[in-house]
């Protein structure tokens, strides 16, 4: 957990997970996440969208956006966060699209911006107002380091920034006490104070680790015992063992270069819910099945579909309901995508069983999965390993743990506004890594599911193919749902 005592020192320590995102970052693997926002413009609009966005950020500058890193000598422990003022002229910029300002050109500009590392000498976020769309719509791209928050914390941040009606709510004046706290943080604590805060954090995590170890052992022993007993948990554990293995090697699973590609797609969430209900599945199961269908199409067109199923790495949130802390609280799981199954509905049901077993086992182990741990002496080791992993041929020799990264984030259910303009699209962008050059992140927003495809261009030269393949897989699923089962068709034919 992120330990903080801003009233006393203005210092916040990073959790072990958040620190890892910093330490594993290289020029080829930036560790920030982002989002593209599109706004409709009413006829006769005369406003300045850049000024509206700047006013939103200036008037609602929440503490997470004021964080800046302070490193420790020799990188013996994670850096810490300090609160400070933000130079909005630097953090909010205008970017004009090349003419004629097509959607594909906007996606290409966002891809290039997403490839750029954030400057660690400033707060780790940037906002780019994108001007010149031929449609006349307004847009901006926002990125923030994953060390600062995860997907669900990002949704909470959006809730703090955006309006939920066209009429902007009055913004409370910043209290002088809050201003004094920021001024105190700007005083820059000395190296000794920073080191003391970081070492206290790591010492507390060592104590916690020792104290909780017996409980961890009991929980894991219980899971193992249940796997051999005749219980529902045993069935889940058995399904998990059957469905998860190393993935086949594909074009996505290579050492990646810094260049990025980005594409978007949107589908109605109500139709996904209907498909899920008809198959006793969840919307997330349907999403995974559509990703699998899209990958089947892409691989068939660009070579062949592997006989072995693709494996997706998918985050599972460890947040308790109502928890909006601005830090990462998730773990990664593996899900079999049943990509070797041609029939879309059979594929969906296979994914349902695999994903359900994964979630069940994760729920049992949730209490012992750490989101914080000590990293004394480790940061420089992680950084060196990340750099070595990208430069060497290690990626080509190790087994493929996951072929693709897939994340489904529940977003705002109601429309959001900036300066009176309604947001019509909210597409997420996430991280690709060495060995996994494709990330598909989905965000539910105001009745739609907005899909962001991020790729390393050396792994997927034309990401737009994948976006089209996803929509084709969605259409195939819809049409397949409309056909009655084979047995019903035979019965109807016999009666006629």
Short mmCIF file of C-alpha atoms in Angstrom, two decimals:
data_model
loop_
_atom_site.label_atom_id
_atom_site.label_comp_id
_atom_site.label_asym_id
_atom_site.label_seq_id
_atom_site.Cartn_x
_atom_site.Cartn_y
_atom_site.Cartn_z
CA UNK A 1 0.00 0.00 0.00
CA UNK A 2 1.19 3.52 -0.72
CA UNK A 3 2.18 5.05 2.60
CA UNK A 4 1.74 8.79 2.82
CA UNK A 5 1.86 11.52 5.39
CA UNK A 6 1.59 14.73 3.35
CA UNK A 7 0.68 16.89 6.32
CA UNK A 8 4.03 16.19 7.89
CA UNK A 9 6.45 15.84 5.00
CA UNK A 10 4.65 15.88 1.65
CA UNK A 11 6.30 12.52 0.85
CA UNK A 12 4.39 9.52 -0.53
CA UNK A 13 6.11 6.18 -1.02
CA UNK A 14 5.43 3.98 -4.04
CA UNK A 15 4.09 0.48 -3.69
CA UNK A 16 6.24 -2.38 -4.96
CA UNK A 17 3.95 -2.87 -7.98
CA UNK A 18 4.00 0.82 -8.92
CA UNK A 19 7.77 0.92 -8.48
CA UNK A 20 8.14 -2.05 -10.83
CA UNK A 21 6.37 -0.09 -13.60
CA UNK A 22 9.05 2.59 -13.25
CA UNK A 23 11.97 0.19 -13.04
CA UNK A 24 10.93 -1.92 -16.03
CA UNK A 25 10.53 1.07 -18.36
CA UNK A 26 12.86 1.40 -21.35
CA UNK A 27 12.81 3.50 -24.52
CA UNK A 28 11.14 0.59 -26.34
CA UNK A 29 8.65 -0.12 -23.54
CA UNK A 30 7.13 3.06 -22.10
CA UNK A 31 5.01 2.22 -19.06
CA UNK A 32 2.26 4.81 -19.35
CA UNK A 33 -1.42 4.35 -20.16
CA UNK A 34 -3.64 6.79 -21.99
CA UNK A 35 -7.03 7.60 -23.44
CA UNK A 36 -8.42 9.32 -26.52
CA UNK A 37 -11.54 11.45 -25.97
CA UNK A 38 -13.88 12.68 -28.73
CA UNK A 39 -16.47 15.45 -28.32
CA UNK A 40 -19.40 16.45 -30.52
CA UNK A 41 -19.70 20.11 -31.44
CA UNK A 42 -23.12 21.78 -31.74
CA UNK A 43 -23.91 23.99 -34.72
CA UNK A 44 -22.60 27.49 -34.29
CA UNK A 45 -20.07 26.57 -31.60
CA UNK A 46 -17.71 29.51 -31.04
CA UNK A 47 -15.87 28.30 -27.95
CA UNK A 48 -12.16 27.64 -27.53
CA UNK A 49 -11.85 23.94 -26.70
CA UNK A 50 -8.21 24.23 -25.66
CA UNK A 51 -9.16 26.88 -23.08
CA UNK A 52 -12.06 24.71 -21.85
CA UNK A 53 -9.74 21.75 -21.33
CA UNK A 54 -7.13 23.89 -19.63
CA UNK A 55 -9.76 25.38 -17.31
CA UNK A 56 -10.94 21.86 -16.40
CA UNK A 57 -7.42 20.76 -15.49
CA UNK A 58 -6.52 23.99 -13.69
CA UNK A 59 -9.66 24.13 -11.58
CA UNK A 60 -9.70 20.43 -10.70
CA UNK A 61 -6.02 19.70 -10.23
CA UNK A 62 -6.33 16.64 -7.99
CA UNK A 63 -3.33 15.59 -5.87
CA UNK A 64 -2.36 12.62 -8.08
CA UNK A 65 -1.61 15.04 -10.94
CA UNK A 66 0.70 17.08 -8.71
CA UNK A 67 2.94 14.13 -7.91
CA UNK A 68 6.52 14.27 -9.11
CA UNK A 69 9.31 11.79 -8.54
CA UNK A 70 12.25 12.27 -6.21
CA UNK A 71 14.92 9.61 -6.70
CA UNK A 72 17.12 8.15 -4.00
CA UNK A 73 20.92 8.01 -4.27
CA UNK A 74 22.22 4.96 -6.17
CA UNK A 75 18.63 3.79 -6.77
CA UNK A 76 18.85 1.57 -3.71
CA UNK A 77 15.08 1.82 -3.22
CA UNK A 78 12.10 3.11 -5.16
CA UNK A 79 11.83 6.87 -5.62
CA UNK A 80 9.11 8.67 -3.69
CA UNK A 81 6.36 11.09 -4.69
CA UNK A 82 6.42 14.76 -3.73
CA UNK A 83 3.51 17.15 -4.20
CA UNK A 84 4.20 20.34 -6.14
CA UNK A 85 2.82 22.93 -8.51
CA UNK A 86 2.22 22.01 -12.16
CA UNK A 87 3.27 24.04 -15.19
CA UNK A 88 0.15 23.73 -17.34
CA UNK A 89 1.86 25.41 -20.32
CA UNK A 90 4.15 22.39 -20.42
CA UNK A 91 1.61 19.68 -19.61
CA UNK A 92 -1.27 20.80 -21.86
CA UNK A 93 -0.35 21.29 -25.51
CA UNK A 94 -2.02 21.85 -28.84
CA UNK A 95 -1.29 19.42 -31.68
CA UNK A 96 -2.62 20.12 -35.18
CA UNK A 97 -3.41 17.11 -37.36
CA UNK A 98 -2.05 16.95 -40.91
CA UNK A 99 -4.60 17.82 -43.60
CA UNK A 100 -7.24 16.75 -44.37
CA UNK A 101 -7.62 15.63 -40.74
CA UNK A 102 -9.05 12.13 -41.16
CA UNK A 103 -9.73 9.75 -38.29
CA UNK A 104 -6.85 7.52 -39.43
CA UNK A 105 -4.52 10.54 -39.27
CA UNK A 106 -5.71 11.28 -35.75
CA UNK A 107 -5.01 7.67 -34.72
CA UNK A 108 -1.51 7.90 -36.23
CA UNK A 109 -0.72 11.11 -34.33
CA UNK A 110 -1.95 9.55 -31.08
CA UNK A 111 0.19 6.45 -31.75
CA UNK A 112 3.29 8.64 -32.12
CA UNK A 113 2.49 10.56 -28.92
CA UNK A 114 1.90 7.28 -27.07
CA UNK A 115 5.37 6.09 -28.11
CA UNK A 116 7.12 9.00 -26.35
CA UNK A 117 8.48 8.52 -22.83
CA UNK A 118 7.26 10.85 -20.11
CA UNK A 119 9.87 13.20 -18.63
CA UNK A 120 10.58 12.04 -15.07
CA UNK A 121 11.73 15.49 -13.98
CA UNK A 122 8.08 16.64 -14.16
CA UNK A 123 4.73 15.16 -13.03
CA UNK A 124 4.22 12.02 -15.10
CA UNK A 125 1.29 13.04 -17.30
CA UNK A 126 0.61 14.97 -20.50
CA UNK A 127 -2.52 16.17 -22.30
CA UNK A 128 -2.62 16.97 -26.04
CA UNK A 129 -5.57 18.87 -27.53
CA UNK A 130 -5.89 17.54 -31.10
CA UNK A 131 -7.02 20.17 -33.58
CA UNK A 132 -7.97 20.00 -37.25
CA UNK A 133 -10.36 17.03 -37.45
CA UNK A 134 -12.18 17.24 -40.78
CA UNK A 135 -15.45 16.30 -39.06
CA UNK A 136 -15.29 19.45 -36.91
CA UNK A 137 -15.33 17.37 -33.71
CA UNK A 138 -12.97 18.10 -30.84
CA UNK A 139 -10.55 15.59 -29.32
CA UNK A 140 -7.73 15.22 -26.89
CA UNK A 141 -5.29 12.50 -25.87
CA UNK A 142 -4.22 12.11 -22.24
CA UNK A 143 -1.44 9.89 -20.91
CA UNK A 144 -0.26 9.15 -17.38
CA UNK A 145 2.35 6.75 -16.01
CA UNK A 146 1.07 3.39 -14.81
CA UNK A 147 3.10 3.91 -11.63
CA UNK A 148 0.55 6.61 -10.70
CA UNK A 149 -2.65 4.62 -11.20
CA UNK A 150 -4.31 1.59 -12.79
CA UNK A 151 -7.36 1.42 -15.08
CA UNK A 152 -10.01 1.70 -12.38
CA UNK A 153 -8.17 4.53 -10.65
CA UNK A 154 -8.08 6.22 -14.06
CA UNK A 155 -11.87 6.02 -14.22
CA UNK A 156 -12.03 7.57 -10.75
CA UNK A 157 -9.74 10.36 -11.98
CA UNK A 158 -12.07 10.98 -14.93
CA UNK A 159 -14.96 11.27 -12.48
CA UNK A 160 -13.07 13.98 -10.61
CA UNK A 161 -12.27 15.96 -13.77
CA UNK A 162 -15.30 15.79 -16.06
CA UNK A 163 -18.79 17.25 -15.73
CA UNK A 164 -21.82 14.94 -15.86
CA UNK A 165 -24.11 17.62 -17.34
CA UNK A 166 -23.63 20.24 -20.09
CA UNK A 167 -23.75 22.92 -17.40
CA UNK A 168 -20.45 22.92 -15.58
CA UNK A 169 -20.76 22.63 -11.81
CA UNK A 170 -19.17 25.45 -9.82
CA UNK A 171 -15.64 24.59 -8.82
CA UNK A 172 -14.86 25.08 -5.13
CA UNK A 173 -12.06 27.53 -4.40
CA UNK A 174 -8.80 25.97 -3.43
CA UNK A 175 -8.33 26.26 0.29
CA UNK A 176 -5.38 28.24 1.56
CA UNK A 177 -4.48 25.22 3.71
CA UNK A 178 -4.17 23.10 0.61
CA UNK A 179 -2.03 25.75 -1.03
CA UNK A 180 0.20 25.83 2.04
CA UNK A 181 0.62 22.04 1.84
CA UNK A 182 1.73 22.31 -1.78
CA UNK A 183 4.14 25.12 -0.93
CA UNK A 184 5.58 23.00 1.86
CA UNK A 185 6.03 20.07 -0.53
CA UNK A 186 7.79 22.37 -2.99
CA UNK A 187 10.43 22.96 -0.32
CA UNK A 188 12.02 19.65 -1.51
CA UNK A 189 12.91 17.44 1.44
CA UNK A 190 16.57 16.50 1.65
CA UNK A 191 18.05 13.19 0.54
CA UNK A 192 18.07 11.93 4.14
CA UNK A 193 14.33 12.52 4.56
CA UNK A 194 13.59 10.83 1.21
CA UNK A 195 15.75 7.82 2.07
CA UNK A 196 14.20 7.54 5.52
CA UNK A 197 10.67 7.49 4.06
CA UNK A 198 11.60 4.84 1.46
CA UNK A 199 13.43 2.64 3.94
CA UNK A 200 10.57 2.89 6.47
CA UNK A 201 8.23 1.68 3.74
CA UNK A 202 10.43 -1.30 2.87
CA UNK A 203 10.98 -2.16 6.53
CA UNK A 204 7.21 -2.11 7.12
CA UNK A 205 6.71 -4.40 4.13
CA UNK A 206 9.27 -6.89 5.45
CA UNK A 207 7.49 -6.93 8.82
CA UNK A 208 4.12 -7.36 7.09
CA UNK A 209 5.51 -10.18 4.95
CA UNK A 210 6.73 -12.11 8.00
CA UNK A 211 3.54 -11.44 9.95
CA UNK A 212 1.22 -12.57 7.14
CA UNK A 213 3.25 -15.56 5.95
CA UNK A 214 1.37 -18.13 8.09
CA UNK A 215 -1.96 -16.91 6.70
CA UNK A 216 -0.62 -17.08 3.15
CA UNK A 217 0.52 -20.66 3.69
CA UNK A 218 -2.89 -21.63 5.12
CA UNK A 219 -4.76 -20.03 2.21
CA UNK A 220 -2.60 -21.68 -0.45
CA UNK A 221 -2.83 -25.04 1.35
CA UNK A 222 -6.61 -24.69 1.36
CA UNK A 223 -6.66 -24.06 -2.38
CA UNK A 224 -4.48 -27.12 -3.01
CA UNK A 225 -6.69 -29.28 -0.75
CA UNK A 226 -9.84 -28.09 -2.51
CA UNK A 227 -8.31 -29.00 -5.87
CA UNK A 228 -8.24 -32.66 -4.86
CA UNK A 229 -11.65 -32.73 -3.18
CA UNK A 230 -14.99 -33.20 -4.88
CA UNK A 231 -16.00 -29.53 -4.71
CA UNK A 232 -16.83 -26.71 -7.10
CA UNK A 233 -13.38 -25.29 -6.35
CA UNK A 234 -11.84 -28.61 -7.42
CA UNK A 235 -13.69 -28.41 -10.75
CA UNK A 236 -12.46 -24.84 -11.27
CA UNK A 237 -8.89 -25.81 -10.44
CA UNK A 238 -9.07 -28.78 -12.81
CA UNK A 239 -10.46 -26.62 -15.62
CA UNK A 240 -7.70 -24.08 -15.02
CA UNK A 241 -4.99 -26.77 -15.29
CA UNK A 242 -6.56 -28.17 -18.47
CA UNK A 243 -6.95 -24.85 -20.26
CA UNK A 244 -3.76 -22.97 -19.37
CA UNK A 245 -0.41 -23.80 -20.94
CA UNK A 246 2.27 -21.98 -22.90
CA UNK A 247 0.98 -20.22 -25.99
CA UNK A 248 2.13 -20.79 -29.57
CA UNK A 249 4.70 -18.39 -31.05
CA UNK A 250 3.13 -15.77 -33.31
CA UNK A 251 4.12 -12.53 -35.02
CA UNK A 252 3.03 -10.66 -31.87
CA UNK A 253 5.55 -12.43 -29.65
CA UNK A 254 8.83 -10.73 -30.50
CA UNK A 255 11.22 -8.18 -29.03
CA UNK A 256 9.61 -4.84 -29.82
CA UNK A 257 10.85 -1.46 -31.08
CA UNK A 258 9.57 1.94 -29.85
CA UNK A 259 7.26 2.70 -32.81
CA UNK A 260 3.56 2.29 -32.01
CA UNK A 261 0.34 1.80 -33.94
CA UNK A 262 -3.15 2.63 -32.66
CA UNK A 263 -6.67 1.95 -33.90
CA UNK A 264 -10.16 2.22 -32.44
CA UNK A 265 -13.47 0.39 -32.65
CA UNK A 266 -16.84 0.79 -30.92
CA UNK A 267 -19.70 -1.67 -30.37
CA UNK A 268 -23.02 -1.34 -28.48
CA UNK A 269 -22.75 -2.82 -25.00
CA UNK A 270 -26.43 -3.87 -24.94
CA UNK A 271 -25.79 -6.35 -27.76
CA UNK A 272 -22.82 -7.80 -25.89
CA UNK A 273 -25.00 -8.24 -22.81
CA UNK A 274 -27.66 -10.02 -24.87
CA UNK A 275 -25.08 -12.43 -26.32
CA UNK A 276 -23.69 -13.05 -22.83
CA UNK A 277 -27.13 -13.73 -21.32
CA UNK A 278 -28.04 -16.19 -24.08
CA UNK A 279 -24.87 -18.19 -23.43
CA UNK A 280 -24.82 -18.07 -19.61
CA UNK A 281 -21.64 -16.02 -19.90
CA UNK A 282 -20.38 -12.61 -18.81
CA UNK A 283 -19.76 -9.58 -21.01
CA UNK A 284 -16.05 -10.10 -20.36
CA UNK A 285 -16.32 -13.66 -21.74
CA UNK A 286 -17.94 -12.25 -24.91
CA UNK A 287 -15.20 -9.62 -25.19
CA UNK A 288 -12.51 -12.30 -24.98
CA UNK A 289 -14.34 -14.38 -27.59
CA UNK A 290 -14.44 -11.40 -29.96
CA UNK A 291 -10.73 -10.77 -29.41
CA UNK A 292 -10.10 -14.43 -30.19
CA UNK A 293 -12.22 -14.23 -33.34
CA UNK A 294 -10.35 -11.12 -34.48
CA UNK A 295 -6.96 -12.78 -33.91
CA UNK A 296 -8.08 -15.88 -35.84
CA UNK A 297 -8.92 -13.70 -38.84
CA UNK A 298 -5.69 -11.73 -38.63
CA UNK A 299 -3.48 -14.80 -38.31
CA UNK A 300 -5.27 -16.69 -41.10
CA UNK A 301 -4.80 -13.76 -43.47
CA UNK A 302 -1.15 -13.28 -42.48
CA UNK A 303 -0.02 -16.90 -42.34
CA UNK A 304 -1.99 -19.54 -40.51
CA UNK A 305 -3.99 -20.12 -37.33
CA UNK A 306 -1.87 -22.06 -34.81
CA UNK A 307 -3.25 -25.47 -33.88
CA UNK A 308 -2.57 -24.61 -30.25
CA UNK A 309 -4.83 -21.99 -28.67
CA UNK A 310 -3.62 -18.45 -28.05
CA UNK A 311 -3.28 -17.34 -24.41
CA UNK A 312 -4.33 -13.90 -23.16
CA UNK A 313 -2.85 -12.12 -20.17
CA UNK A 314 -5.67 -10.30 -18.42
CA UNK A 315 -5.58 -8.10 -15.29
CA UNK A 316 -7.91 -8.96 -12.40
CA UNK A 317 -8.74 -6.08 -10.07
CA UNK A 318 -7.94 -6.57 -6.38
CA UNK A 319 -9.83 -3.43 -5.37
CA UNK A 320 -12.55 -3.64 -2.80
CA UNK A 321 -15.80 -1.89 -3.68
CA UNK A 322 -15.54 1.86 -3.17
CA UNK A 323 -11.73 1.89 -3.14
CA UNK A 324 -10.51 4.79 -5.32
CA UNK A 325 -6.88 4.99 -4.17
CA UNK A 326 -4.61 6.32 -6.92
CA UNK A 327 -2.29 3.32 -7.17
CA UNK A 328 -2.20 -0.04 -8.93
CA UNK A 329 -4.35 -2.72 -7.29
CA UNK A 330 -4.51 -5.58 -9.77
CA UNK A 331 -2.81 -8.82 -10.66
CA UNK A 332 -2.33 -10.58 -14.00
CA UNK A 333 -4.00 -13.85 -14.94
CA UNK A 334 -3.84 -16.12 -17.98
CA UNK A 335 -6.91 -17.12 -20.00
CA UNK A 336 -7.16 -19.66 -22.82
CA UNK A 337 -8.74 -17.90 -25.85
CA UNK A 338 -9.87 -21.16 -27.54
CA UNK A 339 -8.61 -19.72 -30.83
CA UNK A 340 -8.36 -23.25 -32.23
CA UNK A 341 -12.18 -23.54 -32.11
CA UNK A 342 -13.78 -22.36 -35.37
CA UNK A 343 -17.42 -22.04 -34.23
CA UNK A 344 -17.85 -18.66 -32.48
CA UNK A 345 -20.42 -19.86 -29.93
CA UNK A 346 -18.46 -22.99 -29.01
CA UNK A 347 -15.42 -20.74 -28.68
CA UNK A 348 -17.36 -18.41 -26.36
CA UNK A 349 -18.43 -21.28 -24.11
CA UNK A 350 -14.89 -22.67 -23.93
CA UNK A 351 -13.62 -19.21 -22.94
CA UNK A 352 -16.44 -18.89 -20.40
CA UNK A 353 -15.29 -22.06 -18.66
CA UNK A 354 -11.60 -21.11 -18.75
CA UNK A 355 -12.09 -17.51 -17.60
CA UNK A 356 -14.58 -18.56 -14.94
CA UNK A 357 -12.09 -21.04 -13.48
CA UNK A 358 -9.34 -18.39 -13.50
CA UNK A 359 -11.53 -15.88 -11.66
CA UNK A 360 -12.68 -18.46 -9.14
CA UNK A 361 -9.12 -19.45 -8.21
CA UNK A 362 -8.09 -15.76 -8.12
CA UNK A 363 -10.96 -14.99 -5.73
CA UNK A 364 -9.78 -17.74 -3.40
CA UNK A 365 -6.23 -16.38 -3.48
CA UNK A 366 -7.18 -12.67 -3.53
CA UNK A 367 -6.37 -12.10 0.11
CA UNK A 368 -2.76 -13.26 -0.31
CA UNK A 369 -1.91 -11.64 -3.67
CA UNK A 370 0.38 -8.69 -2.85
CA UNK A 371 0.05 -5.22 -4.36
CA UNK A 372 2.98 -3.98 -2.31
CA UNK A 373 6.31 -5.50 -1.35
CA UNK A 374 9.83 -4.35 -0.42
CA UNK A 375 12.25 -3.52 -3.23
CA UNK A 376 15.34 -2.45 -1.33
CA UNK A 377 18.33 -2.79 -3.66
CA UNK A 378 16.16 -4.13 -6.50
CA UNK A 379 15.29 -1.07 -8.70
CA UNK A 380 18.61 -0.91 -10.54
CA UNK A 381 18.57 -4.71 -11.04
CA UNK A 382 15.09 -4.58 -12.61
CA UNK A 383 16.15 -1.74 -14.89
CA UNK A 384 19.25 -3.62 -16.06
CA UNK A 385 17.26 -6.81 -16.69
CA UNK A 386 14.59 -4.93 -18.68
CA UNK A 387 17.24 -3.36 -20.91
CA UNK A 388 19.06 -6.69 -21.39
CA UNK A 389 15.82 -8.53 -22.19
CA UNK A 390 15.01 -6.15 -25.02
CA UNK A 391 18.49 -6.14 -26.57
CA UNK A 392 19.14 -9.86 -26.52
CA UNK A 393 17.47 -12.81 -28.24
CA UNK A 394 15.99 -13.98 -24.96
CA UNK A 395 12.45 -13.25 -26.20
CA UNK A 396 12.93 -15.68 -29.08
CA UNK A 397 14.16 -18.52 -26.88
CA UNK A 398 11.81 -18.42 -23.87
CA UNK A 399 8.37 -20.10 -23.95
CA UNK A 400 5.44 -17.80 -24.76
CA UNK A 401 3.49 -17.18 -21.55
CA UNK A 402 0.91 -14.95 -23.26
CA UNK A 403 0.26 -14.02 -26.88
CA UNK A 404 -1.79 -10.89 -26.24
CA UNK A 405 -2.65 -8.50 -23.41
CA UNK A 406 -6.41 -7.94 -22.97
CA UNK A 407 -8.01 -5.64 -20.41
CA UNK A 408 -11.69 -4.78 -19.93
CA UNK A 409 -12.22 -1.70 -17.75
CA UNK A 410 -15.70 -0.72 -16.49
CA UNK A 411 -16.01 2.97 -17.33
CA UNK A 412 -18.54 5.77 -16.73
CA UNK A 413 -22.12 4.65 -17.51
CA UNK A 414 -23.32 8.22 -18.20
CA UNK A 415 -22.16 10.82 -20.74
CA UNK A 416 -19.37 13.18 -19.63
CA UNK A 417 -18.80 16.79 -20.66
CA UNK A 418 -16.01 19.34 -21.01
CA UNK A 419 -16.94 23.00 -21.45
CA UNK A 420 -20.50 21.97 -22.31
CA UNK A 421 -19.42 19.58 -25.09
CA UNK A 422 -20.58 15.97 -24.77
CA UNK A 423 -17.97 13.24 -24.96
CA UNK A 424 -19.00 10.70 -27.59
CA UNK A 425 -15.97 8.40 -27.45
CA UNK A 426 -13.53 7.27 -24.74
CA UNK A 427 -10.89 4.90 -26.17
CA UNK A 428 -8.16 3.51 -23.87
CA UNK A 429 -4.51 2.98 -24.79
CA UNK A 430 -2.24 0.70 -22.80
CA UNK A 431 1.16 -0.96 -22.73
CA UNK A 432 2.92 -3.45 -25.03
CA UNK A 433 6.01 -5.29 -23.89
CA UNK A 434 8.86 -7.37 -25.22
CA UNK A 435 7.33 -10.69 -26.19
CA UNK A 436 3.77 -9.30 -26.31
CA UNK A 437 3.50 -6.68 -29.04
CA UNK A 438 -0.30 -6.38 -29.01
CA UNK A 439 -2.58 -4.89 -26.36
CA UNK A 440 -6.38 -4.75 -26.63
CA UNK A 441 -7.97 -2.60 -23.93
CA UNK A 442 -11.71 -2.03 -23.74
CA UNK A 443 -13.60 0.67 -21.87
CA UNK A 444 -17.35 0.73 -21.33
CA UNK A 445 -18.74 4.24 -21.71
CA UNK A 446 -22.31 5.55 -21.87
CA UNK A 447 -23.81 2.41 -23.42
CA UNK A 448 -20.91 1.56 -25.74
CA UNK A 449 -17.77 -0.50 -25.54
CA UNK A 450 -14.81 1.53 -26.84
CA UNK A 451 -11.86 -0.62 -27.93
CA UNK A 452 -8.29 0.63 -28.21
CA UNK A 453 -5.75 -1.50 -30.12
CA UNK A 454 -2.12 -0.64 -29.35
CA UNK A 455 0.69 -2.46 -31.14
CA UNK A 456 4.42 -2.33 -31.63
CA UNK A 457 4.65 -1.62 -35.35
CA UNK A 458 7.44 -4.14 -35.90
CA UNK A 459 5.03 -6.83 -34.62
CA UNK A 460 1.84 -5.57 -36.34
CA UNK A 461 2.58 -3.17 -39.22
CA UNK A 462 -1.11 -2.26 -39.84
CA UNK A 463 -3.14 -2.20 -36.65
CA UNK A 464 -6.28 -1.13 -38.52
CA UNK A 465 -6.60 -4.68 -39.86
CA UNK A 466 -7.17 -5.87 -36.29
CA UNK A 467 -9.85 -3.26 -35.64
CA UNK A 468 -11.73 -4.37 -38.76
CA UNK A 469 -11.26 -8.02 -37.77
CA UNK A 470 -12.78 -7.30 -34.34
CA UNK A 471 -15.87 -5.71 -35.90
CA UNK A 472 -16.16 -8.64 -38.34
CA UNK A 473 -15.95 -11.09 -35.40
CA UNK A 474 -18.71 -9.12 -33.68
CA UNK A 475 -20.90 -9.30 -36.78
CA UNK A 476 -20.23 -13.04 -37.10
CA UNK A 477 -21.28 -13.55 -33.49
CA UNK A 478 -24.48 -11.57 -34.02
CA UNK A 479 -25.41 -13.55 -37.12
CA UNK A 480 -24.58 -16.85 -35.43
CA UNK A 481 -26.87 -15.89 -32.54
CA UNK A 482 -29.72 -15.30 -34.95
CA UNK A 483 -29.53 -18.84 -36.39
CA UNK A 484 -31.55 -21.44 -34.46
CA UNK A 485 -29.64 -24.48 -33.12
CA UNK A 486 -29.20 -27.41 -35.52
CA UNK A 487 -31.64 -29.65 -33.65
CA UNK A 488 -34.34 -26.97 -33.79
CA UNK A 489 -33.83 -26.51 -37.53
CA UNK A 490 -34.21 -30.28 -38.11
CA UNK A 491 -37.39 -30.40 -36.03
CA UNK A 492 -38.87 -27.45 -37.93
CA UNK A 493 -38.03 -29.11 -41.26
CA UNK A 494 -39.68 -32.38 -40.15
CA UNK A 495 -42.87 -30.57 -39.12
CA UNK A 496 -43.09 -28.80 -42.46
#
